[in-house]
């Protein structure tokens, strides 16, 4: 078996994530909705469940990356600012300690390749969003949310409570006014109901070319 074949196998089975949980005594913490967490250089996060976002806090605030459920969050930056959209259970590990143990088991290369692939998927999503017009951006993000929560108009219509116009605007990289206009258009068509909390999916949404 080649290195890439082996890597594909362990990526499909979440082997690195499972290996870390098995070989380290993890102390889990809770990050409540709306709370922020700063990941320092030399640390990484092992998420158990939840939803965390990384925001770009520049002139126009946007959401750069979204981390859901069983994820490893690693950065080479000095500090990474994260905030929770859902109550999140996580543990923090020392990168030095982890890398030493991964290297001893010949898994360090697989770890870095997995991190690189994860980052590439995020970049590809950013490229897909930025190549679309505003209406397509909003609908693509909505479809991602629908898929994650397995929503359907007949049996599971409730969007997550964190979904608001300003959050959707950041995810879709649109202005709040533009996003509001698009959502109101979908509401007028009877696709969604935004007069309730949480929003409701009234008709199944179909968007072309959503990854």
Tab-separated table of N, CA, C and O in Angstrom, residues 11 38 44 81 84 88 103 109 113 148 157 190 195:
chain	number	residue	atom	x	y	z
A	11	UNK	N	-8.073	8.773	6.244
A	11	UNK	CA	-8.896	9.983	6.178
A	11	UNK	C	-10.373	9.618	6.187
A	11	UNK	O	-11.191	10.269	6.856
A	38	UNK	N	-9.699	31.818	22.061
A	38	UNK	CA	-8.464	32.159	21.348
A	38	UNK	C	-7.513	30.974	21.422
A	38	UNK	O	-7.103	30.562	22.506
A	44	UNK	N	-3.543	23.031	19.722
A	44	UNK	CA	-4.551	22.665	18.737
A	44	UNK	C	-5.794	22.203	19.471
A	44	UNK	O	-5.743	21.847	20.643
A	81	UNK	N	-8.690	33.380	16.517
A	81	UNK	CA	-9.909	33.743	17.231
A	81	UNK	C	-11.095	32.948	16.684
A	81	UNK	O	-11.359	32.965	15.478
A	84	UNK	N	-18.380	30.312	18.965
A	84	UNK	CA	-19.295	29.174	18.850
A	84	UNK	C	-20.667	29.595	18.341
A	84	UNK	O	-21.282	30.511	18.876
A	88	UNK	N	-20.343	23.916	22.117
A	88	UNK	CA	-19.266	23.093	21.563
A	88	UNK	C	-18.441	22.449	22.672
A	88	UNK	O	-18.062	23.110	23.632
A	103	UNK	N	4.871	11.323	15.450
A	103	UNK	CA	6.107	10.984	14.751
A	103	UNK	C	6.601	9.597	15.167
A	103	UNK	O	7.077	8.818	14.338
A	109	UNK	N	3.290	12.743	9.099
A	109	UNK	CA	3.074	13.178	7.709
A	109	UNK	C	1.604	13.112	7.348
A	109	UNK	O	1.083	14.001	6.651
A	113	UNK	N	-0.793	16.255	6.138
A	113	UNK	CA	-1.502	16.151	4.865
A	113	UNK	C	-3.000	16.317	5.080
A	113	UNK	O	-3.680	16.976	4.294
A	148	UNK	N	-26.518	19.881	6.367
A	148	UNK	CA	-25.932	19.545	7.672
A	148	UNK	C	-26.995	19.102	8.675
A	148	UNK	O	-26.799	18.125	9.411
A	157	UNK	N	-38.434	20.959	9.405
A	157	UNK	CA	-38.331	22.257	8.726
A	157	UNK	C	-37.558	23.342	9.479
A	157	UNK	O	-37.274	24.395	8.894
A	190	UNK	N	-42.455	31.727	-0.879
A	190	UNK	CA	-42.965	30.656	-0.039
A	190	UNK	C	-41.954	29.576	0.262
A	190	UNK	O	-42.302	28.502	0.769
A	195	UNK	N	-40.436	34.847	9.567
A	195	UNK	CA	-41.168	35.583	10.588
A	195	UNK	C	-41.237	34.807	11.903
A	195	UNK	O	-41.741	35.317	12.899
